[in-house]
Short mmCIF file of C-alpha atoms in Angstrom, two decimals:
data_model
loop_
_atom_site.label_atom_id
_atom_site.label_comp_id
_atom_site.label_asym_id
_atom_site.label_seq_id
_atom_site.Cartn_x
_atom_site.Cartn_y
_atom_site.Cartn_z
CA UNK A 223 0.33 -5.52 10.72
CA UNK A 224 0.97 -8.82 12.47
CA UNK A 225 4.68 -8.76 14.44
CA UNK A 226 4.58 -4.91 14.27
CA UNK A 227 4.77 -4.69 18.38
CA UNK A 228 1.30 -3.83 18.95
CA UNK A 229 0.00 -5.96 21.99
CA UNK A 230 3.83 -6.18 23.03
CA UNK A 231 4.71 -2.55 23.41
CA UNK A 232 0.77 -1.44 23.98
CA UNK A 233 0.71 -3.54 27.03
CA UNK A 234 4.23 -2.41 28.37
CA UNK A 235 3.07 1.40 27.79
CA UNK A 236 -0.51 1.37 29.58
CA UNK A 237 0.98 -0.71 32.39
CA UNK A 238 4.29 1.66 33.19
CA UNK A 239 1.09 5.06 32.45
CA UNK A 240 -1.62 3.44 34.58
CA UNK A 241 -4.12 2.81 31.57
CA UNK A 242 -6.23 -0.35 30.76
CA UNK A 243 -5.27 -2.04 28.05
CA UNK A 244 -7.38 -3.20 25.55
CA UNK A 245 -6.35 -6.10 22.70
CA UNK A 246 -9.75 -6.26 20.08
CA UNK A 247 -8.54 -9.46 18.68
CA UNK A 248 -8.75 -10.66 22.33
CA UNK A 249 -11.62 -9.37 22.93
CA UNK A 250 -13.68 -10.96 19.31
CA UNK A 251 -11.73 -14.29 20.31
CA UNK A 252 -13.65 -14.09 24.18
CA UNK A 253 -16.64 -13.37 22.49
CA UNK A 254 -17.17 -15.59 20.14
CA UNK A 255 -14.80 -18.70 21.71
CA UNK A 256 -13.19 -18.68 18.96
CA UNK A 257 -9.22 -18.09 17.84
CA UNK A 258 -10.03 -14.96 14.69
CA UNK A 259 -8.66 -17.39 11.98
CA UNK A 260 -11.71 -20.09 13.39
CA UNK A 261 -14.07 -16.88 12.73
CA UNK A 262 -12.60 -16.09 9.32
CA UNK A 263 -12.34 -19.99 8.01
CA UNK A 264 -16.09 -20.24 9.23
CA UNK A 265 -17.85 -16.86 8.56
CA UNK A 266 -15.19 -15.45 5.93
CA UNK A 267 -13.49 -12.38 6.03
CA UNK A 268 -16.25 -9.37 5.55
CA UNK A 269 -17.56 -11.19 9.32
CA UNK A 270 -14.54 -10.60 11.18
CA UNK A 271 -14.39 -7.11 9.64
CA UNK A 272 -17.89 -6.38 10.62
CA UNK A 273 -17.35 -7.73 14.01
CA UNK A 274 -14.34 -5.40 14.43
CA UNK A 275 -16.43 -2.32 13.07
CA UNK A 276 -18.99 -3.27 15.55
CA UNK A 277 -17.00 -2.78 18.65
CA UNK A 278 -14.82 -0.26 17.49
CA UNK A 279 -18.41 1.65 16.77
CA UNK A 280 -20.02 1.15 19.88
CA UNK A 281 -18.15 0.67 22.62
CA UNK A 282 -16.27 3.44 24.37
CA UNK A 283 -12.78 3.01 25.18
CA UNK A 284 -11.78 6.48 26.35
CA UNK A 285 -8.80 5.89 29.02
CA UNK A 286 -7.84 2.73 27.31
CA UNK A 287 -4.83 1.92 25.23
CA UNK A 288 -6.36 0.42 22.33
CA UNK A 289 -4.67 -2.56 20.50
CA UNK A 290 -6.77 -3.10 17.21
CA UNK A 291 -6.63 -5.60 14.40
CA UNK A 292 -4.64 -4.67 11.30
CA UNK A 293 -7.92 -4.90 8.83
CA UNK A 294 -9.50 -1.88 10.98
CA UNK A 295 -8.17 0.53 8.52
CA UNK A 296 -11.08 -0.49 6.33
CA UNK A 297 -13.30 0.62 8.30
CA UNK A 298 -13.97 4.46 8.17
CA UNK A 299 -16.41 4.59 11.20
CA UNK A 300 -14.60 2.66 13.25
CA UNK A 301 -11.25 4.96 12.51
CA UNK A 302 -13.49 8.10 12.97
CA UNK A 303 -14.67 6.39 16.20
CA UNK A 304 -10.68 6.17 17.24
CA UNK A 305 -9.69 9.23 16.18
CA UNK A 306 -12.21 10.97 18.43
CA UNK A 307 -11.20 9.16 21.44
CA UNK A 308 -7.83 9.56 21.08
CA UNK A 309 -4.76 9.14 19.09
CA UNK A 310 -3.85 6.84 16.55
CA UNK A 311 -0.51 5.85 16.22
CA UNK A 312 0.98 3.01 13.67
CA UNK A 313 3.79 0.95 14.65
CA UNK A 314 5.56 0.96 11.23
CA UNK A 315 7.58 -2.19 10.49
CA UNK A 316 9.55 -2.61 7.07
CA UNK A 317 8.63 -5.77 4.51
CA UNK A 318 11.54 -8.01 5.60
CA UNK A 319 10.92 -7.19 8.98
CA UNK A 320 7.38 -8.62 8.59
CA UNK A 321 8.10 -11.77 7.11
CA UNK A 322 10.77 -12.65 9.74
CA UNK A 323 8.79 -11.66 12.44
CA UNK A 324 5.81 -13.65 11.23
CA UNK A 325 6.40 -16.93 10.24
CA UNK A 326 3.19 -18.42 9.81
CA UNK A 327 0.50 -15.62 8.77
CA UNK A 328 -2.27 -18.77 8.52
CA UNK A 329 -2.64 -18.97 12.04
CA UNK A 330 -2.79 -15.68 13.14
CA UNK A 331 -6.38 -14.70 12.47
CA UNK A 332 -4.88 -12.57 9.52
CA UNK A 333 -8.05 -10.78 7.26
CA UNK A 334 -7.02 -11.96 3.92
CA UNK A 335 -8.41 -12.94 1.28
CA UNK A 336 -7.31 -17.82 0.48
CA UNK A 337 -3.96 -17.57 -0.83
CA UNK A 338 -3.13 -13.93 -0.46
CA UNK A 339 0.00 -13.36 0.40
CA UNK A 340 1.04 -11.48 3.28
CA UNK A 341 3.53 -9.32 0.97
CA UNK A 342 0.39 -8.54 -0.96
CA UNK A 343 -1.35 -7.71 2.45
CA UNK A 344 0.60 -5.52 3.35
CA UNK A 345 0.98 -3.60 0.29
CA UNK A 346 -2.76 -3.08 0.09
CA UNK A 347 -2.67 -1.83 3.69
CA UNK A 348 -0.14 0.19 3.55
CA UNK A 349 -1.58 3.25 2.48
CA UNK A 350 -4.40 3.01 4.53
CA UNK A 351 -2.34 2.72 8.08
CA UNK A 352 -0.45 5.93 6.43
CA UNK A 353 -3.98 7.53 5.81
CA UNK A 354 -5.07 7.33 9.51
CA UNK A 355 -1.71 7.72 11.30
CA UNK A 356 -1.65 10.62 13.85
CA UNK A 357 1.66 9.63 15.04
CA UNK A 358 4.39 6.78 12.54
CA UNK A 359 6.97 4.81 15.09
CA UNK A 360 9.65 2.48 13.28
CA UNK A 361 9.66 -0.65 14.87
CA UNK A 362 11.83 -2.79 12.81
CA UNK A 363 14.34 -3.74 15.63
CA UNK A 364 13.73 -6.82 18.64
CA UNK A 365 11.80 -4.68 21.41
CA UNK A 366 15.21 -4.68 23.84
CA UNK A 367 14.48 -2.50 27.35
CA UNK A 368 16.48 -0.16 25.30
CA UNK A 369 14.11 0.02 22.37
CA UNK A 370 11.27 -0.11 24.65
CA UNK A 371 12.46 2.69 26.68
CA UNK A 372 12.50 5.01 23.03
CA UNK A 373 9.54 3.84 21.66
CA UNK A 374 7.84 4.57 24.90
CA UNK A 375 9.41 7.86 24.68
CA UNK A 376 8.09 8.53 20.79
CA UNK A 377 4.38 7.94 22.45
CA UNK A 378 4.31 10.55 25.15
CA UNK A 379 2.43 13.47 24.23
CA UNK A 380 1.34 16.44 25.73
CA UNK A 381 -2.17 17.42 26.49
CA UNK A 382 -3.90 19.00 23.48
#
């Protein structure tokens, strides 16, 4: 979701371990010249998601830190494409923390259907970030160096 930490703490962790970092939102937005909630108000929702599919399906990103889009999860082939590459891991933030962390969901590019809400959002999605999870970290607190520093630590994992 939105305000979960992902570009924040993804970009922190593939700096301090040497990896490129890749942000797919930033990457559809250079594309296209176009902020994801321009795409969305002027192709509609099942574009954006298509898009998102599309690079997540054929582009390799093997020794990258991947920062995806919170509608990905809709996509099974681009998951499957994830999952072989590497692992997926959800930065898990509570309701509350959500809607205090994102104060205006209508300019963030957000795939949502006009006047969903984002409590609804989230709800549907959910169950589908649970679904493809390989690894949960809470992230409901303000990323201190502390908190950084632990989360960090959560991501670490030995070789297969």
């Amino acid at each position: 979701m939105p305000g979960s930490g992902k570009s924040t703490l993804g970009r922190r962790f593939a700096q301090r371990h040497g990896l490129q970092f890749v942000d797919t939102d930033e990457v559809i937005e250079q594309h296209y010249g176009l902020s994801l909630q321009q795409l969305v108000n002027r192709h509609g929702i099942s574009f954006l998601r298509k898009v998102e599919e599309e690079i997540l399906s054929s582009v390799s990103f093997s020794g990258h830190l991947v920062s995806t889009g919170g509608s990905v999860v809709y996509s099974s082939l681009a998951m499957q494409n994830l999952a072989n590459i590497g692992r997926i891991v959800y930065l898990h933030i509570s309701l509350p923390t959500l809607l205090q962390r994102v104060d205006n969901s209508n300019n963030r590019g957000l795939v949502k259907l006009p006047n969903q809400s984002l409590a609804t959002l989230y709800r549907e999605r959910l169950p589908l970030y649970q679904r493809w999870a390989e690894l949960t970290i809470e992230n409901n607190r303000p990323l201190s160096a502390w908190q950084f520093e632990q989360l960090a630590q959560q991501l670490v994992v030995e070789p297969a």
